[in-house]
Coordinates of C-alpha atoms and ligand atoms in Angstrom, one line a residue:
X235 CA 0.0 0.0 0.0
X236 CA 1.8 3.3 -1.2
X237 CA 2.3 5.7 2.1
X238 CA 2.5 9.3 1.8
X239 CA 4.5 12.2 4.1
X240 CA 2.3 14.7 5.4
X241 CA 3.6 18.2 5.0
X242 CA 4.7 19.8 8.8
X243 CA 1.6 21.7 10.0
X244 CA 2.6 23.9 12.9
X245 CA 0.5 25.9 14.3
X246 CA 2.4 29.3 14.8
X247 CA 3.0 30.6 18.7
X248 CA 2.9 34.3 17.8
X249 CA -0.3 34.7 18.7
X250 CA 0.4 33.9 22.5
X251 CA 2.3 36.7 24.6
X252 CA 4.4 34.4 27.7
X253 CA 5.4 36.4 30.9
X254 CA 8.7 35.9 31.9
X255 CA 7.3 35.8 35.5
X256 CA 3.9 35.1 36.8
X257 CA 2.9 36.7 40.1
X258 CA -0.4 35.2 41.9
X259 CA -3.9 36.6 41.2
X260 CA -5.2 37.4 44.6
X261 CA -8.2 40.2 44.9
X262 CA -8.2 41.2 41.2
X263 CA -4.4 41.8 41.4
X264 CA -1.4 40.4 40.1
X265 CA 1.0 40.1 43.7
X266 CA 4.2 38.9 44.6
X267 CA 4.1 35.7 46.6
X268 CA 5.2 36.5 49.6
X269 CA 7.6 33.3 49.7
X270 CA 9.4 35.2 46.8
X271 CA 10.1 31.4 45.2
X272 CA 9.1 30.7 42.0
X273 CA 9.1 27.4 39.9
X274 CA 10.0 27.5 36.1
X275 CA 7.5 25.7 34.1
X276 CA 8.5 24.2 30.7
X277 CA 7.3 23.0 27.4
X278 CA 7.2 18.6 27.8
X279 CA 7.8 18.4 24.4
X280 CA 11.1 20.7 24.3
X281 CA 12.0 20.9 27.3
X282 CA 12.1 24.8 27.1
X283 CA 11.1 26.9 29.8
X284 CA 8.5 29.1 29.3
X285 CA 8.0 30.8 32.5
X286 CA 8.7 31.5 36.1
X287 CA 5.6 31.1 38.0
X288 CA 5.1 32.1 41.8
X289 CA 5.2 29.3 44.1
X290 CA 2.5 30.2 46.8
X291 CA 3.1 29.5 50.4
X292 CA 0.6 29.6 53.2
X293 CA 0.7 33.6 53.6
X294 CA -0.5 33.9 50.3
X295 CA -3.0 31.2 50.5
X296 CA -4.2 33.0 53.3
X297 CA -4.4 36.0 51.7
X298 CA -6.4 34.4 48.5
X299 CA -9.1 33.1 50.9
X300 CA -9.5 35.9 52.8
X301 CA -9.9 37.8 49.3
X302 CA -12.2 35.1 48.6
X303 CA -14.2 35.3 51.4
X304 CA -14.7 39.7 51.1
X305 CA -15.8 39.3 47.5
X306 CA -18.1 36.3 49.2
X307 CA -20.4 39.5 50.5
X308 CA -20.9 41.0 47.0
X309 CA -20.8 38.3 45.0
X310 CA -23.6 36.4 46.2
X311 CA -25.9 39.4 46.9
X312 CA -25.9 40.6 43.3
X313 CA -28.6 39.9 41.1
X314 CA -28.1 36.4 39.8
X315 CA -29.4 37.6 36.2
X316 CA -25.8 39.9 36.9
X317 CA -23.8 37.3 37.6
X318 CA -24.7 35.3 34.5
X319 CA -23.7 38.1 32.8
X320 CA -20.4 38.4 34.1
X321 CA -20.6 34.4 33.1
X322 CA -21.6 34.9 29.6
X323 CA -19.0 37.6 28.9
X324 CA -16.2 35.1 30.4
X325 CA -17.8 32.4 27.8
X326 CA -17.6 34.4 24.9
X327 CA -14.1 36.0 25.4
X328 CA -12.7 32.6 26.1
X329 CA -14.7 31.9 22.1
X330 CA -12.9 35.0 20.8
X331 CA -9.3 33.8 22.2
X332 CA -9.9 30.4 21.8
X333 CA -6.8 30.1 19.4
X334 CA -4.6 31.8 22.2
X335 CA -5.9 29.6 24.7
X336 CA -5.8 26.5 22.6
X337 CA -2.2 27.5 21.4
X338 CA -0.7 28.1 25.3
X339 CA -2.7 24.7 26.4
X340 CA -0.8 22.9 24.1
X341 CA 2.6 24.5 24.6
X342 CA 2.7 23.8 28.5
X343 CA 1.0 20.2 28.7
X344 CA 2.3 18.3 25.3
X345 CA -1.1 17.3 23.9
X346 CA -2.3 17.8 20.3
X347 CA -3.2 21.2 19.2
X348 CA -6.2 19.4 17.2
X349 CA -7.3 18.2 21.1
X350 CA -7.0 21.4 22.8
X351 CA -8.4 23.6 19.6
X352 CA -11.2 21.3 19.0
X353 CA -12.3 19.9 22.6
X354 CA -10.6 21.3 25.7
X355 CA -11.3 24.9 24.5
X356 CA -14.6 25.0 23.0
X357 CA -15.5 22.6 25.8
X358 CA -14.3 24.7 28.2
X359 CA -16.1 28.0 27.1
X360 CA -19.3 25.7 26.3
X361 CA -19.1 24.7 30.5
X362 CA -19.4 29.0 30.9
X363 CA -22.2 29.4 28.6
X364 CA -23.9 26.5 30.2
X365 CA -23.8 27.6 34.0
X366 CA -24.3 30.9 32.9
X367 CA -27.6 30.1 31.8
X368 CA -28.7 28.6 35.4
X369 CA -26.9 31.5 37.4
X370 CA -31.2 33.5 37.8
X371 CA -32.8 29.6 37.3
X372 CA -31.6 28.2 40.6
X373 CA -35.3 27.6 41.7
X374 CA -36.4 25.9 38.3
X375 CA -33.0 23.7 38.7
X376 CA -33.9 22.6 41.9
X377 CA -37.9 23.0 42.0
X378 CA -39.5 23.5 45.8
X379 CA -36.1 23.6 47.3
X380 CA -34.2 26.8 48.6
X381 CA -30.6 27.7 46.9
X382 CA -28.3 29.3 48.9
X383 CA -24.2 29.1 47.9
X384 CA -21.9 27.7 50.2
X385 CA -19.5 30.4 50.4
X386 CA -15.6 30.1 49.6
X387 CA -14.4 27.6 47.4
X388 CA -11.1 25.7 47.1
X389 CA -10.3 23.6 44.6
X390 CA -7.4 22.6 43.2
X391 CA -7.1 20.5 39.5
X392 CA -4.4 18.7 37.8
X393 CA -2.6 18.8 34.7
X394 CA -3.8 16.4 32.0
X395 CA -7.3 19.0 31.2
X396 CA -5.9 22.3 32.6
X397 CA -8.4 24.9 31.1
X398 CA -11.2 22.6 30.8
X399 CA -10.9 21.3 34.6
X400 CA -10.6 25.0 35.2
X401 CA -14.0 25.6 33.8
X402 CA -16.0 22.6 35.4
X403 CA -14.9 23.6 38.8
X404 CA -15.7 27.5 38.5
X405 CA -18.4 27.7 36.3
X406 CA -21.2 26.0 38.4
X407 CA -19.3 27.6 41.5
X408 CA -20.1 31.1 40.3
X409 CA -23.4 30.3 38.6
X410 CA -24.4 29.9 42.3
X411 CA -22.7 32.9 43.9
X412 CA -20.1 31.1 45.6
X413 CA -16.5 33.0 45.4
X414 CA -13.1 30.8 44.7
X415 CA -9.7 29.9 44.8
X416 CA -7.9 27.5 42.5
X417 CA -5.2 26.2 42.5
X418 CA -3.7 24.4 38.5
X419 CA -1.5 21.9 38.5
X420 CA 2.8 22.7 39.2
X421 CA 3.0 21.5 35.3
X422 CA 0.5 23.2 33.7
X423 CA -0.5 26.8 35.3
X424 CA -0.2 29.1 32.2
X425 CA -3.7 29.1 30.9
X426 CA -4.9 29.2 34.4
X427 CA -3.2 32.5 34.4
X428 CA -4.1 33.5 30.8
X429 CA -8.0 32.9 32.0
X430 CA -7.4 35.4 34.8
X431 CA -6.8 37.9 32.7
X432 CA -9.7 37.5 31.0
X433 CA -11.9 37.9 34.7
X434 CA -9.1 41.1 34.3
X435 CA -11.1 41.9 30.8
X436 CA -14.7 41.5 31.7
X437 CA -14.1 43.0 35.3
X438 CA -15.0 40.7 37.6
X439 CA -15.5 42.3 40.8
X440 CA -12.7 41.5 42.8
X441 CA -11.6 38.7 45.0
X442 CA -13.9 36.4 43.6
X443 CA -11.7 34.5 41.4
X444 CA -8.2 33.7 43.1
X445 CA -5.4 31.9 41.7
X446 CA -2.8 30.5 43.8
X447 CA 0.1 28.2 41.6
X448 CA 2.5 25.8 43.1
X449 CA 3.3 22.2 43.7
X450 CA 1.1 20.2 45.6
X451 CA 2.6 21.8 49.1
X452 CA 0.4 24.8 48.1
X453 CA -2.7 22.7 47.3
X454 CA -2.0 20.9 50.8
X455 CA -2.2 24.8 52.6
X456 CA -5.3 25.8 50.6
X457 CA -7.8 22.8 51.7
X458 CA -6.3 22.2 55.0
X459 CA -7.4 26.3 55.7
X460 CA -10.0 26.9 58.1
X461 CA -12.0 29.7 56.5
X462 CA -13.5 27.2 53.6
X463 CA -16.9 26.2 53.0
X464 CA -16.5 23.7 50.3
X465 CA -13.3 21.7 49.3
X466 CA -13.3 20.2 45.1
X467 CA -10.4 18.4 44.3
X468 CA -9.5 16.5 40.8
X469 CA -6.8 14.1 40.8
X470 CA -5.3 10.9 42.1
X471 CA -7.2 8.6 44.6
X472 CA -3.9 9.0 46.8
X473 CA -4.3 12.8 47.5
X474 CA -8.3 12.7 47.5
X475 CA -8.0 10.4 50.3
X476 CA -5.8 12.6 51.7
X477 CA -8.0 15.5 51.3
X478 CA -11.0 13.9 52.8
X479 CA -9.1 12.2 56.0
X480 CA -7.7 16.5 56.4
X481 CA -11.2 17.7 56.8
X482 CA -13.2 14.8 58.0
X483 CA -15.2 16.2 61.0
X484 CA -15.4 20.0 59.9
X485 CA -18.6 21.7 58.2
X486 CA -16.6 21.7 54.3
X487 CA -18.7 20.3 51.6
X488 CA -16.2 17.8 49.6
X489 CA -16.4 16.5 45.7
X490 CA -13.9 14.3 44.8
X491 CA -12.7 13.4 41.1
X492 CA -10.5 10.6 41.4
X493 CA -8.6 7.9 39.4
X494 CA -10.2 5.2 37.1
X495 CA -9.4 1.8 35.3
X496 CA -12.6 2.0 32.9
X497 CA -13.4 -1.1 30.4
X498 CA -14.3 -0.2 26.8
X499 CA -16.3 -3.7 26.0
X500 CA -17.1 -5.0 22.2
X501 CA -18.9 -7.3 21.7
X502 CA -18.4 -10.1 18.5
X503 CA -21.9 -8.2 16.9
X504 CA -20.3 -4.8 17.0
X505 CA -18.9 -2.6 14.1
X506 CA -15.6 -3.5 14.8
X507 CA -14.1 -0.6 12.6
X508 CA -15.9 1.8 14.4
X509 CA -15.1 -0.3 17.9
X510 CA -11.9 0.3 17.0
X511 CA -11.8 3.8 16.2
X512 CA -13.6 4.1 19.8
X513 CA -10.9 2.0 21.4
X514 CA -8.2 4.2 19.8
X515 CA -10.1 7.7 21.1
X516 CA -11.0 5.6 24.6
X517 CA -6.9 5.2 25.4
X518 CA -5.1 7.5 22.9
X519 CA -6.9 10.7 23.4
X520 CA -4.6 13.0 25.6
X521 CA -1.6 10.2 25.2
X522 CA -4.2 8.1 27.7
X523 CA -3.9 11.1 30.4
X524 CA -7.7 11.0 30.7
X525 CA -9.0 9.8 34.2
X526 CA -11.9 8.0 32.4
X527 CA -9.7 6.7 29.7
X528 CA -10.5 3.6 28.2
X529 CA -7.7 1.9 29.6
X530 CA -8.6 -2.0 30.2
X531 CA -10.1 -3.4 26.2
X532 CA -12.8 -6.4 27.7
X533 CA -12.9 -7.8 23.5
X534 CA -15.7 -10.9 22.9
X535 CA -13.4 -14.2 22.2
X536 CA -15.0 -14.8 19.4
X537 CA -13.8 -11.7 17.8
X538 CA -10.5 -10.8 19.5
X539 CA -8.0 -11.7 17.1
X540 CA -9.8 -9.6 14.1
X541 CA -10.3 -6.8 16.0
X542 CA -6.8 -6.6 17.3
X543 CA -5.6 -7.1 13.6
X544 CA -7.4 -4.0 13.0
X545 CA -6.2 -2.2 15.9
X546 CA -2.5 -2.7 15.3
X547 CA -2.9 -1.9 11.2
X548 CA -4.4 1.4 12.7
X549 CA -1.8 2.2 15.9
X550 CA 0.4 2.3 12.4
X551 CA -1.0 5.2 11.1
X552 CA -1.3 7.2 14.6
X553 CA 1.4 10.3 14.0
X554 CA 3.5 10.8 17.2
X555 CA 5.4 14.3 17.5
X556 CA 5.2 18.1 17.7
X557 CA 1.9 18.8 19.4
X558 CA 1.6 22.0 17.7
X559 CA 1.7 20.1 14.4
X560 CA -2.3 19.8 13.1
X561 CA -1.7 16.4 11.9
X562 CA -0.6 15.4 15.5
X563 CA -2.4 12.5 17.2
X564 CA 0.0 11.6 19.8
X565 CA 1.5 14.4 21.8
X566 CA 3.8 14.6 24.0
X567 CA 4.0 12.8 28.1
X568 CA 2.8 16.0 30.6
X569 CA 5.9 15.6 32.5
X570 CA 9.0 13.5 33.7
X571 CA 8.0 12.3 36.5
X572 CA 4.9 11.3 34.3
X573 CA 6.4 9.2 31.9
X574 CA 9.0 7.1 34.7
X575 CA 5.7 6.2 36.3
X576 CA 4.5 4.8 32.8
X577 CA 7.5 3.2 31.8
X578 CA 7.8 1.8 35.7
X579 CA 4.3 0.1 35.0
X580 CA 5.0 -0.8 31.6
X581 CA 8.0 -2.7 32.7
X582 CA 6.2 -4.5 35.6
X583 CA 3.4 -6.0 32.3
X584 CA 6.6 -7.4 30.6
X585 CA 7.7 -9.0 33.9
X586 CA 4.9 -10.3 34.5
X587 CA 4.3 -12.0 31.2
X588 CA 1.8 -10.2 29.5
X589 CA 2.7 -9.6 25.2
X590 CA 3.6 -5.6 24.5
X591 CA 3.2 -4.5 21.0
X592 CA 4.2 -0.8 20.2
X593 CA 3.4 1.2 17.0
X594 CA 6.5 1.5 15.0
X595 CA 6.9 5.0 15.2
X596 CA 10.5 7.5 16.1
X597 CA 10.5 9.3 19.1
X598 CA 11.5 12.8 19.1
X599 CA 15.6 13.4 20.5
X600 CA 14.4 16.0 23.1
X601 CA 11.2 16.3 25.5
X602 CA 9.0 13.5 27.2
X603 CA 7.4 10.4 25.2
X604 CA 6.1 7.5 24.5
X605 CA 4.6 5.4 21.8
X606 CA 0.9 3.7 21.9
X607 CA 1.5 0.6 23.5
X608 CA -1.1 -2.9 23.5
X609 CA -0.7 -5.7 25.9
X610 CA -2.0 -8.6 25.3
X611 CA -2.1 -12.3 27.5
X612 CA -3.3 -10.0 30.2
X613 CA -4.4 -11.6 33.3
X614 CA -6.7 -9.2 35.9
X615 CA -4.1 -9.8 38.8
X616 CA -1.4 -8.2 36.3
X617 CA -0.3 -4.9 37.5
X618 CA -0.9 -3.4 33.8
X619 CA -4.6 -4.4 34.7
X620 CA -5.7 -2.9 37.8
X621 CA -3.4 0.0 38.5
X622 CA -4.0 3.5 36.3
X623 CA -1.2 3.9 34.1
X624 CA -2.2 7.3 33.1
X625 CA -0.3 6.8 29.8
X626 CA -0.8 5.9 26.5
X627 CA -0.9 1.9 27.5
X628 CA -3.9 -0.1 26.7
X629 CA -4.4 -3.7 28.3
X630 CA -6.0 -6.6 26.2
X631 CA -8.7 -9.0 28.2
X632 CA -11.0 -11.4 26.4
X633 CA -14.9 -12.6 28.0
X634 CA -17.1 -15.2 26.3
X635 CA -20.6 -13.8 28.2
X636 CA -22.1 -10.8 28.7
X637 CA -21.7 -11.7 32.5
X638 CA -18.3 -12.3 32.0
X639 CA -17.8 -8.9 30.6
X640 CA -19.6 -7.7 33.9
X641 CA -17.3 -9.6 36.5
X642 CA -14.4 -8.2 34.8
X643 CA -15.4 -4.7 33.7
X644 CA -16.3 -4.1 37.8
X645 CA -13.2 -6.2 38.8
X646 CA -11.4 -2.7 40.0
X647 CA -11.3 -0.5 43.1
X648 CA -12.4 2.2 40.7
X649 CA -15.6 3.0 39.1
X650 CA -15.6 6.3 36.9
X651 CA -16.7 5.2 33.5
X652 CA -17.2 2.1 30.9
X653 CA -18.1 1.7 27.5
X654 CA -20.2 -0.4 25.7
X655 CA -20.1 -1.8 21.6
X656 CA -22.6 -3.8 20.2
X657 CA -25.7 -3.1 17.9
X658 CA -28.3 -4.4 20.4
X659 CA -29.8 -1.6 22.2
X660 CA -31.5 -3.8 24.9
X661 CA -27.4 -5.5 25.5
X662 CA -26.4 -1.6 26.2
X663 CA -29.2 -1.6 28.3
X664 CA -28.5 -5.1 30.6
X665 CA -24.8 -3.5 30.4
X666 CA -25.2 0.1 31.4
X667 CA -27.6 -1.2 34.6
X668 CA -24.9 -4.0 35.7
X669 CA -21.9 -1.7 35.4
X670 CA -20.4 0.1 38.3
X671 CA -19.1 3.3 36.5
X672 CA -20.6 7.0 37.1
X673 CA -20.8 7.3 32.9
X674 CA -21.4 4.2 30.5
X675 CA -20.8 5.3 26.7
X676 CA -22.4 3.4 24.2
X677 CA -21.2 2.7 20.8
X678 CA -18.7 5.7 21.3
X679 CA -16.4 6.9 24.0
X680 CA -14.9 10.1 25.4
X681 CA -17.7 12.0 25.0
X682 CA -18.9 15.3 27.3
X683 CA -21.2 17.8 27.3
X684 CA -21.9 20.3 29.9
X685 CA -25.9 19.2 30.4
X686 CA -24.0 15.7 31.3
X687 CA -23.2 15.2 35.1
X688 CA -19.9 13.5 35.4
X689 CA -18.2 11.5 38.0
X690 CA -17.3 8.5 39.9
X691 CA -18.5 5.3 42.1
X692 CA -15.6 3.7 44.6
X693 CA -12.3 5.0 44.8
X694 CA -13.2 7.3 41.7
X695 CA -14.4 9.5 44.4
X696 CA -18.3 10.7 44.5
X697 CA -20.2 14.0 43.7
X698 CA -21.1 15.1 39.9
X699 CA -19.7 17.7 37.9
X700 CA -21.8 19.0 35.3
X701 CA -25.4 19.7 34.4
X702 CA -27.7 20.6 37.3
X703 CA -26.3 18.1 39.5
X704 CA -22.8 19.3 39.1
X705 CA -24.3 23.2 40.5
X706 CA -26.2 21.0 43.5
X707 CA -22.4 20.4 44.8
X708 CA -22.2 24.3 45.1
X709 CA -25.2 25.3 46.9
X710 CA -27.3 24.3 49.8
X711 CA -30.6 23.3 49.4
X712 CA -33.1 23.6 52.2
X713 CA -36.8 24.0 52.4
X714 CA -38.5 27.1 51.4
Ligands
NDP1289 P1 -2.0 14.6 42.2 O1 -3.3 14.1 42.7 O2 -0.8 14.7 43.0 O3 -2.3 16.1 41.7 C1 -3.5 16.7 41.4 C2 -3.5 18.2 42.0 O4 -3.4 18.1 43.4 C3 -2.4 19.0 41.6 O5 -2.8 20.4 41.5 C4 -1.4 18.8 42.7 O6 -0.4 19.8 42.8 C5 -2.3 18.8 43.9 N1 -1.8 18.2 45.1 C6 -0.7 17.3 45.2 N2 -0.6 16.9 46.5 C7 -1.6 17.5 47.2 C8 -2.0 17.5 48.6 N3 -1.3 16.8 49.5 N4 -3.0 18.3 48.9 C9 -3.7 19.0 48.0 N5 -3.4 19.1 46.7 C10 -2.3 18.4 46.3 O7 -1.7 13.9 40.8 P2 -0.3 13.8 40.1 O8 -0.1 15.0 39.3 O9 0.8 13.5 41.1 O10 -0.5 12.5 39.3 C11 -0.3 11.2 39.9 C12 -1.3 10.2 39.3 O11 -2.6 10.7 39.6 C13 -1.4 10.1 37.8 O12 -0.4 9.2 37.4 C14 -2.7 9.6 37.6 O13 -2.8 8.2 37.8 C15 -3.5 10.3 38.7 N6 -4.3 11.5 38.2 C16 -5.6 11.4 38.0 C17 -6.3 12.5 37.5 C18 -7.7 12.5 37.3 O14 -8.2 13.3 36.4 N7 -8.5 11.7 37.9 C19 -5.6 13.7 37.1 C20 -4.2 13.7 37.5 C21 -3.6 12.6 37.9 P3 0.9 19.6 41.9 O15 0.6 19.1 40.6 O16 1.3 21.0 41.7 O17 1.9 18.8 42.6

């Protein structure tokens, strides 16, 4: 079959202005941390640093909720048709600098610029519009029931969807007049800090955004602080526990988004090509740094060896290397540390006797990576199997019955979301009620939408994000 070389497709960086330095956004103002240390954050596919950013310590966190909790006052006494307003505006400016956004997204955390132009961005302006709509509906979202917001907000969000986590943890907070402050990921703070200076542009009042950056030392400071009302928290099931042993007893409201081990499950009636294409999206997308990735394939025996025949032909064709480039599909690993602990679990599959096939493709000299990978002669006790890799590293496990499919699929200390292929509807239904994950996608995978309430069962973690339920986790509801 005759190949062709795609012309390089870089997406230029001009349109994005860097700071050299980043101070913290505290009470509408860009300050100084008072710890006067600063972290460098770099580019994981070059290497090169981009920019100093201020490494908050427990002054400054102080100061941020304390500037949270003033703006608290105002904030949730103005007219909630005002506040969507203030919303809206956010929503569309993020639309009119999407290309800026999309551009620095993909410069500090390796993935695709197709990803971050076509899903993190829009998706993450989409989230504004959404709550924006509910800010002066609270009564018709929860009918009969009082609405009051909790107060001052912490929440703190990791690296793999920076803007977009951004967006589902202040969005429905403001909606519902709460105030916050937020602390990104060490790796990934600069559109954090871009999207503060658009709250700069459609002058929020003050104090009700905050942005605190630093390692996870800073995020320990900010929910540990006493003057919070409400505690949201994104990332591994490690720290989440963490989170929830620090403020067990006290009056905080806590969501947790946690890890997840989800099965994507085809069945031997399915249209494998388009099972496939799922499966590659389900584990792929984001170089597999997706907390609801796709990460364990549950194939039908009876059609195991055809499908991964198609799968491998098609890892062949994935393009691995400069995320800017358009015809990217595999970016680059979101840090160091990132890609030892995927090579660290990858080498415990080999020991432990499971088959690794990798796409034949060249890595680039400088910056983080790592190809698509495929284990098959996966047992569920393998490490490969149970454990997030958090990578791009899918793990092959065959079932002859739909209960079998079951058994295995909920054969995980995690439950955040599955996915289901076959052309019986009433199979996706038997499936969808026997499956212990928060979201079950059928016939497709990786799909969000604002209206959709997201989120996990087990050590996933519990509350929603998104749609109505994902404002409930901001407010409290009493009787009139
Ligand atoms: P973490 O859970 O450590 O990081 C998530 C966020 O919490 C970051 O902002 C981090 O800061 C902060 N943080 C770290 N320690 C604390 C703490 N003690 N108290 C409060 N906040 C803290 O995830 P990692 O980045 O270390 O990734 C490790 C693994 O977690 C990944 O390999 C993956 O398996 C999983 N993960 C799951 C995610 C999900 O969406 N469910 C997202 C990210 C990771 P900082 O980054 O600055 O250290």
């Amino acid at each position: 079959m005759p190949t062709w070389d795609y012309a390089p497709a870089p997406e230029s960086t001009d349109i994005v202005s860097i700071r050299d330095t980043y101070g913290l956004f505290i009470g509408g103002e860009w300050v100084e941390p008072t710890s006067k240390h600063y972290s460098k954050t770099i580019n994981p596919a070059t290497e090169e640093v981009l920019a100093a950013v201020s490494v908050a310590g427990e002054q400054d966190v102080e100061r941020a909720v304390e500037g949270a909790r003033k703006a608290f006052g105002t904030w949730s006494a103005i007219r909630p048709a005002d506040r969507a307003k203030y919303l809206f505006r956010i929503a569309r400016v993020m639309q009119e600098r999407a290309r800026e956004l999309a551009v620095l997204e993909t410069m500090n955390g390796g993935k695709p610029i197709r990803e971050s132009r076509d899903v993190d961005v829009p998706l993450a302006a989409a989230h504004f519009f959404y709550y924006a709509g509910w800010a002066d509906k609270l009564e018709y979202a929860f009918p009969g029931r009082r609405a009051e917001p909790l107060g001052v907000a912490a929440q703190v969000i990791p690296w793999n969807f920076p803007l977009l986590m951004l967006a589902w943890k202040i969005a429905p907070a403001l909606a519902a007049g709460n105030t916050v402050v937020l602390k990104p990921a060490e790796t990934t703070p600069l559109t954090a800090l871009m999207w503060a200076t658009i709250c700069e542009e459609v002058e929020l009042p003050p104090g009700v955004v905050n942005i605190v950056t630093g390692a996870g030392a800073t995020g320990a400071a900010l929910v540990r602080h006493p003057d919070l009302d409400k505690v949201a928290f994104t990332g591994s099931t490690e720290v989440g526990k963490e989170i929830q042993r620090a403020i067990a007893g006290t009056k905080v409201h806590l969501t947790l988004e946690l890890g997840g081990k989800a099965a994507n499950i085809v069945f031997e009636d399915a249209a494998l090509d388009q099972a496939v294409e799922g499966v590659v999206n389900g584990i792929f997308f984001n170089q597999g740094h997706v907390c609801c990735a796709g990460s364990r394939l549950l194939v039908q025996e009876s059609v195991a060896e055809r499908l991964l025949g198609k799968l491998k032909r098609r890892l062949g064709t994935l393009r691995l290397g400069d995320p800017l480039d358009k015809n990217t599909d595999i970016g680059a690993i979101n840090s160091r540390a990132q890609l030892d602990k995927i090579k660290s679990l990858v080498d415990s599959g080999v020991d432990e006797g499971a088959d690794m096939y990798q796409a034949p493709c060249e890595l680039p000299a400088q910056g983080f990576w790592f190809p698509p990978t495929v284990f098959t002669g996966v047992s569920q006790s393998h490490r490969i199997a149970t454990e997030e890799i958090f990578g791009p590293v899918l793990s092959v496990l065959t079932f002859r019955t739909p209960q079998e499919a079951i058994d295995k699929a909920n054969n995980t200390p995690y439950g955040l979301s599955a996915g289901v292929w076959t052309e019986k509807g009433s199979r996706i239904l038997w499936m969808a009620d026997r499956l212990r994950a928060g979201v079950v996608w059928a016939n497709t995978f990786n799909r969000f939408d604002p209206a959709s309430a997201f989120g996990g069962y087990k050590e996933s973690g519990f509350g929603r994000e998104g749609g109505p339920q994902g404002l409930s986790s901001y407010l409290r509801l009493t009787e009139p």
